[in-house]
Short mmCIF file of C-alpha atoms and ligand atoms in Angstrom, two decimals:
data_model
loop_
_atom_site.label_atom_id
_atom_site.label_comp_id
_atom_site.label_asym_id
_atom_site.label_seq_id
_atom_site.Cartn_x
_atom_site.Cartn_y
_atom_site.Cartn_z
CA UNK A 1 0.29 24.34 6.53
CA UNK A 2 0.96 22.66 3.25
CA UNK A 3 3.32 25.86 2.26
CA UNK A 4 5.27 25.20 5.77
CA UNK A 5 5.82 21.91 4.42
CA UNK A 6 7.12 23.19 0.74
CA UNK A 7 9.29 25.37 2.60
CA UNK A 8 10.87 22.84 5.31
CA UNK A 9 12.05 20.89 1.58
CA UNK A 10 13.58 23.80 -0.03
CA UNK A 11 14.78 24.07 3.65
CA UNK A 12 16.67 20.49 3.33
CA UNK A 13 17.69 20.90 0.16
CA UNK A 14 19.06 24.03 0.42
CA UNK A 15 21.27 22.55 3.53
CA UNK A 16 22.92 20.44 0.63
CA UNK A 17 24.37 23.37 -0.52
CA UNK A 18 24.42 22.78 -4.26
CA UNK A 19 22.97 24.75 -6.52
CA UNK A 20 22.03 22.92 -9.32
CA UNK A 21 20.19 20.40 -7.04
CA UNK A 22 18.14 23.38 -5.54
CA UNK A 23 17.21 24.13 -9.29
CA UNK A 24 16.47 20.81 -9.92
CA UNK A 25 14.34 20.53 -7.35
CA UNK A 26 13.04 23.65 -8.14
CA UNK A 27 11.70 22.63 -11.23
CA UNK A 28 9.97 19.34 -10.48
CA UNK A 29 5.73 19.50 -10.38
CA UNK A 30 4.31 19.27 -6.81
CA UNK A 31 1.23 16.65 -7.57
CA UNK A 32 -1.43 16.52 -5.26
CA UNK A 33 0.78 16.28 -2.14
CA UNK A 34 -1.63 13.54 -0.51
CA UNK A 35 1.15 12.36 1.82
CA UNK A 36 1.73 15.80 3.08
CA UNK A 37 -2.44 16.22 3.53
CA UNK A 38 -2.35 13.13 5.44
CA UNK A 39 0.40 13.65 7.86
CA UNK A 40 -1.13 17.13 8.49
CA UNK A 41 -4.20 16.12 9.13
CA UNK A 42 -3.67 13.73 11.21
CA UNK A 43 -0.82 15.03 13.27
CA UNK A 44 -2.03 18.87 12.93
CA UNK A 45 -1.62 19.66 16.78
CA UNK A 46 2.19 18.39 16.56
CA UNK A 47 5.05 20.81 15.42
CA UNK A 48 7.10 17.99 13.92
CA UNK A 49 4.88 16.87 11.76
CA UNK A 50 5.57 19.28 8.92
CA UNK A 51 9.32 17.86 8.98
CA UNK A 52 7.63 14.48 8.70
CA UNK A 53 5.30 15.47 5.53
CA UNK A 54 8.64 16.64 4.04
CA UNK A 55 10.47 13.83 4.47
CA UNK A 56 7.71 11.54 3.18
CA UNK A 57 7.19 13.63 0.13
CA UNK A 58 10.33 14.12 -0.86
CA UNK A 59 11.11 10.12 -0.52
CA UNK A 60 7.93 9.76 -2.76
CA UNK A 61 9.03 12.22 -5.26
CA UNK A 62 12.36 9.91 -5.66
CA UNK A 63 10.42 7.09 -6.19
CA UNK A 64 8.42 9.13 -9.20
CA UNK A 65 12.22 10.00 -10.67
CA UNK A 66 13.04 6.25 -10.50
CA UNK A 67 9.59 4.83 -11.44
CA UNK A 68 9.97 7.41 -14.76
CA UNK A 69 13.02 6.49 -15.74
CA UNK A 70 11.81 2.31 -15.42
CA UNK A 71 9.17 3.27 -17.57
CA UNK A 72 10.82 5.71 -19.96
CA UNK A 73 7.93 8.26 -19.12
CA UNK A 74 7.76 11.87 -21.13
CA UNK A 75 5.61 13.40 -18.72
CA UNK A 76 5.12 13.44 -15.05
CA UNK A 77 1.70 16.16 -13.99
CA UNK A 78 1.51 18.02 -17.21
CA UNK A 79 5.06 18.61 -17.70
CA UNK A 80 8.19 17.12 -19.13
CA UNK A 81 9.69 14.31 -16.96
CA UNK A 82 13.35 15.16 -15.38
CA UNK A 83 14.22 12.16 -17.52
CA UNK A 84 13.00 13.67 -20.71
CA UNK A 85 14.90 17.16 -20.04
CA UNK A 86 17.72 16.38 -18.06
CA UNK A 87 18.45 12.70 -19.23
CA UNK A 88 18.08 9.08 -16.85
CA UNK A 89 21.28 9.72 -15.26
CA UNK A 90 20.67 12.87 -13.35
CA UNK A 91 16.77 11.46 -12.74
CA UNK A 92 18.21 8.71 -11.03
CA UNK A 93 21.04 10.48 -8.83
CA UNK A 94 18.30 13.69 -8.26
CA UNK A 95 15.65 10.62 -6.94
CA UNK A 96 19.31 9.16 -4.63
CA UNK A 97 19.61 12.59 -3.42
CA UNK A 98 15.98 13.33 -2.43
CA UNK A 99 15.61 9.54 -1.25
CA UNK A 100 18.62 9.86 1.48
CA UNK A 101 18.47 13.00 2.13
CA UNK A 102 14.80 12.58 3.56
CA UNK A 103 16.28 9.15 5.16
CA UNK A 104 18.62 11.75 7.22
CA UNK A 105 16.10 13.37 8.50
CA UNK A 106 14.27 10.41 9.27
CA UNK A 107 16.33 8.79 11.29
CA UNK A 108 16.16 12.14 13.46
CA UNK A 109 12.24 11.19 14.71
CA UNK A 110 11.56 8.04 16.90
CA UNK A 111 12.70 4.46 16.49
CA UNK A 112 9.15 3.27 15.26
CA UNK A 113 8.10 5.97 13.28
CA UNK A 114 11.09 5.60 11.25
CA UNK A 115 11.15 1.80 11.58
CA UNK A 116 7.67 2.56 9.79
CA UNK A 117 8.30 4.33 6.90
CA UNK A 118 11.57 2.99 6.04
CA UNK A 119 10.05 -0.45 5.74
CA UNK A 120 7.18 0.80 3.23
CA UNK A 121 10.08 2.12 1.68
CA UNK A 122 11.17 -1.68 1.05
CA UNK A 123 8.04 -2.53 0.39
CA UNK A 124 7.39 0.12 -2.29
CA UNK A 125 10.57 -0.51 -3.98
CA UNK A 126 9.82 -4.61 -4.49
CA UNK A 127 6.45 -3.64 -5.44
CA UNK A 128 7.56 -1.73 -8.09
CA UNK A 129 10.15 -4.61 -8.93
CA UNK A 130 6.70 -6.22 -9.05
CA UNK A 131 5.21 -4.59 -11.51
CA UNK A 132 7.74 -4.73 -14.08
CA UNK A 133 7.69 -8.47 -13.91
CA UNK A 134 3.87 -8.66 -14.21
CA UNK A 135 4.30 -6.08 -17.31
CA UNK A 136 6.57 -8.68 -19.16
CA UNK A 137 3.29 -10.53 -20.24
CA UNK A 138 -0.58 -10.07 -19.78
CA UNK A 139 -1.62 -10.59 -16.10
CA UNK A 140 -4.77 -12.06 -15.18
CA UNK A 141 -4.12 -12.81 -11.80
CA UNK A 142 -6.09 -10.79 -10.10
CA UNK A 143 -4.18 -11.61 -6.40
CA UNK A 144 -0.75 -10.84 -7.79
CA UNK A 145 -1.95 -7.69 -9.09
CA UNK A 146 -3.30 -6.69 -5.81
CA UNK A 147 0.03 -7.31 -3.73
CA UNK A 148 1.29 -5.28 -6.52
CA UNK A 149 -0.35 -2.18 -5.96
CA UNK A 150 -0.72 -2.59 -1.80
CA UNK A 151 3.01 -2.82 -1.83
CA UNK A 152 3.85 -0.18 -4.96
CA UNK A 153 1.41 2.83 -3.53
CA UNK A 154 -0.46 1.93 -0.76
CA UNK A 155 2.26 0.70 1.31
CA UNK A 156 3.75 4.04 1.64
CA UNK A 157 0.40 5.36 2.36
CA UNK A 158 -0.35 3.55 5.09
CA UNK A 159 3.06 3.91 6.81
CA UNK A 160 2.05 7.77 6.45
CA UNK A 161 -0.96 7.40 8.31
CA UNK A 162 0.69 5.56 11.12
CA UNK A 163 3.52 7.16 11.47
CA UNK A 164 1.70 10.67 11.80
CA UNK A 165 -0.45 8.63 14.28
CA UNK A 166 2.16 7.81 16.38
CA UNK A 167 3.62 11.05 16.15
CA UNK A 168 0.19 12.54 17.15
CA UNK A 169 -0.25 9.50 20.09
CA UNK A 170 -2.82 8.33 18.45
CA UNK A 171 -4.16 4.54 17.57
CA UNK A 172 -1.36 3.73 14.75
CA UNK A 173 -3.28 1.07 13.76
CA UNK A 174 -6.72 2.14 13.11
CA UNK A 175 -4.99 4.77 11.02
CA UNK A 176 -2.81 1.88 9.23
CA UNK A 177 -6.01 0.46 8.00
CA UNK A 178 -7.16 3.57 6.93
CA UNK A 179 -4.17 4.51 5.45
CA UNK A 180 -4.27 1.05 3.26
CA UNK A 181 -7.49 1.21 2.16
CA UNK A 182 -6.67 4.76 0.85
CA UNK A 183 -3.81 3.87 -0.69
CA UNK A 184 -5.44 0.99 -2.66
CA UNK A 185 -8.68 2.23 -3.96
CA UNK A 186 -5.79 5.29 -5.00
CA UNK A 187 -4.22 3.08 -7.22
CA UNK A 188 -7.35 1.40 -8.35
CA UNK A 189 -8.77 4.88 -9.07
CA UNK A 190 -5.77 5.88 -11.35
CA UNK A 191 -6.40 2.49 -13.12
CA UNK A 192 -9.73 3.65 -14.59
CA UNK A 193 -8.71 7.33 -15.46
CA UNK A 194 -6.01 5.84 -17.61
CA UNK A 195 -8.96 4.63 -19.14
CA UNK A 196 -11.68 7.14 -19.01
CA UNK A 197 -10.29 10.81 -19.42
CA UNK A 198 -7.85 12.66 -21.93
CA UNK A 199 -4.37 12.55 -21.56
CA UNK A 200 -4.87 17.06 -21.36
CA UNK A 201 -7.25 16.06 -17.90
CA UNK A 202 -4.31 13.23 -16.45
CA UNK A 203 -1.02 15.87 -17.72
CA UNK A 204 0.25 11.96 -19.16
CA UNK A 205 -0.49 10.20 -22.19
CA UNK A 206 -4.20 8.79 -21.50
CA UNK A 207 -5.00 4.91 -22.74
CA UNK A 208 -1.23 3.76 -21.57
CA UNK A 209 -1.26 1.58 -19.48
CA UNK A 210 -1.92 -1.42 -21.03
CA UNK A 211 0.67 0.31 -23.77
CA UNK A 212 2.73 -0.19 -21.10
CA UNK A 213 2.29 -3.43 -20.12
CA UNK A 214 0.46 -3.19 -17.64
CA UNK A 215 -2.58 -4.86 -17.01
CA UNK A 216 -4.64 -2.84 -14.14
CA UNK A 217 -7.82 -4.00 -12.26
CA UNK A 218 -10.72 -2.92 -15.16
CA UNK A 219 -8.39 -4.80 -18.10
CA UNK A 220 -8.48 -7.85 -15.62
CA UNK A 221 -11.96 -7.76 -14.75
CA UNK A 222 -12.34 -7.13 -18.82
CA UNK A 223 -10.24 -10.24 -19.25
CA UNK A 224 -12.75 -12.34 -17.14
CA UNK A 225 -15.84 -11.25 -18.71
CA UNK A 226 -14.82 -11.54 -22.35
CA UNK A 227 -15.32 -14.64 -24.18
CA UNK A 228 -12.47 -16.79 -25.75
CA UNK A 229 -12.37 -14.62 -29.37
CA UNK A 230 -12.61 -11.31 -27.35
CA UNK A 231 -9.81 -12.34 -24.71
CA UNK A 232 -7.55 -13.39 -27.60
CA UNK A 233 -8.06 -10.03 -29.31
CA UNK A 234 -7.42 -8.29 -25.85
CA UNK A 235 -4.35 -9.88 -24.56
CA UNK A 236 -3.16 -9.11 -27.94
CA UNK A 237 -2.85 -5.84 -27.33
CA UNK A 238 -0.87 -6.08 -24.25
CA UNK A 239 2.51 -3.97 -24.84
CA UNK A 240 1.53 -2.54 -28.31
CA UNK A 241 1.18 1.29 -29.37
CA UNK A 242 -2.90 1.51 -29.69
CA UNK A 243 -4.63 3.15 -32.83
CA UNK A 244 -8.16 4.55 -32.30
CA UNK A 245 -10.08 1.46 -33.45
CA UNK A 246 -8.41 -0.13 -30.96
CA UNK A 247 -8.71 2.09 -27.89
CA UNK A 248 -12.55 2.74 -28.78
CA UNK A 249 -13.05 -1.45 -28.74
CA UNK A 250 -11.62 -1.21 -25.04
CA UNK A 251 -13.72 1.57 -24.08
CA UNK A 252 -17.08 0.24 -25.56
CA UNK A 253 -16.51 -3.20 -23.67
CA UNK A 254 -14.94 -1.92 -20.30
CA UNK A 255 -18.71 -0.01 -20.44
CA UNK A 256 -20.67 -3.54 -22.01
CA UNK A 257 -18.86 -5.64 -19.85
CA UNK A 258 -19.30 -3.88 -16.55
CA UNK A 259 -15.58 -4.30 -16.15
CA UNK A 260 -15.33 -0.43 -15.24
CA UNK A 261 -18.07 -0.21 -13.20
CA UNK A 262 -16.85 -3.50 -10.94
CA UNK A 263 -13.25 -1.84 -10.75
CA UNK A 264 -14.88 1.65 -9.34
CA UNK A 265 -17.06 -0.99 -6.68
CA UNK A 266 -13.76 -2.64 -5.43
CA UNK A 267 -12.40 1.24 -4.72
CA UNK A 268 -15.50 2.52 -3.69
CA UNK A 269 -15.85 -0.32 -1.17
CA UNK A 270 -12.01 0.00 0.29
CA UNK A 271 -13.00 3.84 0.65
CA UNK A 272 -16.11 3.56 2.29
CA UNK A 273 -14.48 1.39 4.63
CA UNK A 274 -11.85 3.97 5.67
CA UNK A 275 -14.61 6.66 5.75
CA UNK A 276 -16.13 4.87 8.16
CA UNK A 277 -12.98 4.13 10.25
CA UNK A 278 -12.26 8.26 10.52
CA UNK A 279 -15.97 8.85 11.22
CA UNK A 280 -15.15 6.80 14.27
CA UNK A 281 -12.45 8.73 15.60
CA UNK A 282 -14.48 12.05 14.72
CA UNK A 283 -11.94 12.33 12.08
CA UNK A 284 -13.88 14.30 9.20
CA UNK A 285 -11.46 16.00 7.20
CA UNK A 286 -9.55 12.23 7.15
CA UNK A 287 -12.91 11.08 5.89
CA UNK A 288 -13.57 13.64 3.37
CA UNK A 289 -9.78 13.02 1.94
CA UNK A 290 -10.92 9.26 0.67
CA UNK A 291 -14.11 10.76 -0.66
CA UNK A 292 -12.58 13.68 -2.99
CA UNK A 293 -9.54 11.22 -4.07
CA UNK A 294 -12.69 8.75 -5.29
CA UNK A 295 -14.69 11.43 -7.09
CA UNK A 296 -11.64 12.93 -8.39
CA UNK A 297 -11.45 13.37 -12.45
CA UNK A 298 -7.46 13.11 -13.08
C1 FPP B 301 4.26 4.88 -9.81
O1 FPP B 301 3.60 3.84 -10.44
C2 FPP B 301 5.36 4.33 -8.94
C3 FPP B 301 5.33 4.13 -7.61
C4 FPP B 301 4.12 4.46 -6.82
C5 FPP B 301 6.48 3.55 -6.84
C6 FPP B 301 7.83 3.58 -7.50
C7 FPP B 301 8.90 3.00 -6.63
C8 FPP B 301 10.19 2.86 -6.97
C9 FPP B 301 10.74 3.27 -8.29
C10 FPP B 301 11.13 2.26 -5.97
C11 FPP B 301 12.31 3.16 -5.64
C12 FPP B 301 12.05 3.97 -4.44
C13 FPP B 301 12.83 5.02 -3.98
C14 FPP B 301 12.41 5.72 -2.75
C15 FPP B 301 14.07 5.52 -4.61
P1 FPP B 301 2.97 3.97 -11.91
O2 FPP B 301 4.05 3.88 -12.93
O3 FPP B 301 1.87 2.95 -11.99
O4 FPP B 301 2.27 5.38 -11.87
P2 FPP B 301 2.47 6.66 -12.83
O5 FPP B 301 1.46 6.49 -13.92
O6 FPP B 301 2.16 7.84 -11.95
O7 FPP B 301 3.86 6.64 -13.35
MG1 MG B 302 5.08 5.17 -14.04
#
């Protein structure tokens, strides 16, 4: 199923008739395609729900071109970004094209599926407005970082599990739920392997984000448990290129502090809650989904 829904995007794009946007496209790294896996498990008994998965991908691939080029990324899954080989100006008009492109085709399905997605498409886009503000300077609000990431990733995520509900005439909003819960322990989970595994393992530079600017769940829950020296010496190193000595101090206390540990809790919790929600509706591959993304190593 997830090669019908490759396919039905090579399918659109082709019907743009341009060749250098087919090779484009062409070139750019699937990822894990958890939309796609979501839509088609949900919706599996429905025909259209392969054009959905497409459209949903390929809007969340454009946000990836965009979201590179905001942060000046290298590498997207292992291989050079389109930003790195093609230059920011054709990242940004290849993530326009792929972004209304799979808007035509949305508007083709009914009123409140597309109603759904286009508004976690909003959402998505002032979350990630979001982010770059909280990047400008260590965050350790904790709530501000959480609408963050519910509106940057797990928005999106959620409108794909309702949407293929509704598609499927199923309850949208149990799935919703689901679908949000997913989508934030996701994020959360993507926090700590910036933290715990090589950059070879993540196919992006490992240790970044807080290189970044960004300060994720574990470097907040660091932030609380550190005392005055050690949060000095921390926030310190918010936007800065990291040497070793550096990156092993933030290991060793994310470990000491429990910081880590409370991080995987909060997206263990989420999960188990949406596990439960699909073992309810006798929905075990839905279930199984949360558990592999949770236990997943990059
Ligand atoms: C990745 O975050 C970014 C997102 C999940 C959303 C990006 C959204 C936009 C750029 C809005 C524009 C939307 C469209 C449809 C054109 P990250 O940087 O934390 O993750 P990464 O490490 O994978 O880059
Ligand atoms: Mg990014």
């Amino acid at each position: 199923m997830l090669e019908q829904v490759e396919r039905q995007m090579r399918r659109f794009i082709g019907e743009l008739e341009n060749e250098e946007i087919v090779k484009l496209f062409a070139s750019l790294p699937h990822g894990k395609r958890l939309r796609a896996k979501l839509v088609l498990k949900v919706a599996h008994a429905v025909p259209e729900a392969v054009r959905l998965a497409a459209v949903i991908e390929m809007i969340h691939a454009a946000s990836l071109l965009h979201d590179d080029v905001i942060d000046d990324a290298q590498t997207r899954r292992g291989v050079a970004s389109l930003n790195a080989t093609e230059g920011s100006k054709q990242a940004v008009m290849m993530g326009d094209i792929l972004y209304s492109k799979g808007f035509e085709e949305l508007v083709g399905f009914d009123e409140k599926i597309a109603k759904i997605v286009a508004g976690a498409v909003t959402q998505l886009s002032i979350g990630e407005l979001m982010d770059v503000r909280l990047s400008d300077r260590f965050n350790p609000d904790l709530d501000a970082y959480m609408r963050m990431i519910y509106q940057k990733t797990a928005a999106l995520i959620e409108a794909t599990a309702a949407s293929a509900a509704l598609l499927a005439g199923k309850d949208e909003k149990i799935y919703a739920v689901y679908g949000r819960n997913l989508g934030i322990a996701f994020q959360i989970i993507d926090d700590i392997l910036d933290i715990t595994q090589s950059s070879e393992q993540l196919g992006k530079p490992a240790m970044h984000d807080l290189e970044e600017g960004k300060t994720t769940l574990p470097y907040i829950y660091l932030y609380e448990a550190l005392d005055e020296t050690g949060k000095e010496k921390l926030v310190s190193f918010h936007g800065r290129t990291l040497d070793e000595e550096r990156k092993n101090w933030i290991r060793t206390m994310m470990e000491e502090t429990g910081a880590l540990r409370k991080a995987y809790f909060h997206a263990r919790e989420l999960g188990e809650e949406a596990v439960a929600l699909m073992r309810g509706e006798n929905e075990e591959a839905l279930a199984e989904i949360v558990e592999a993304m949770i236990e997943r190593d990059f």
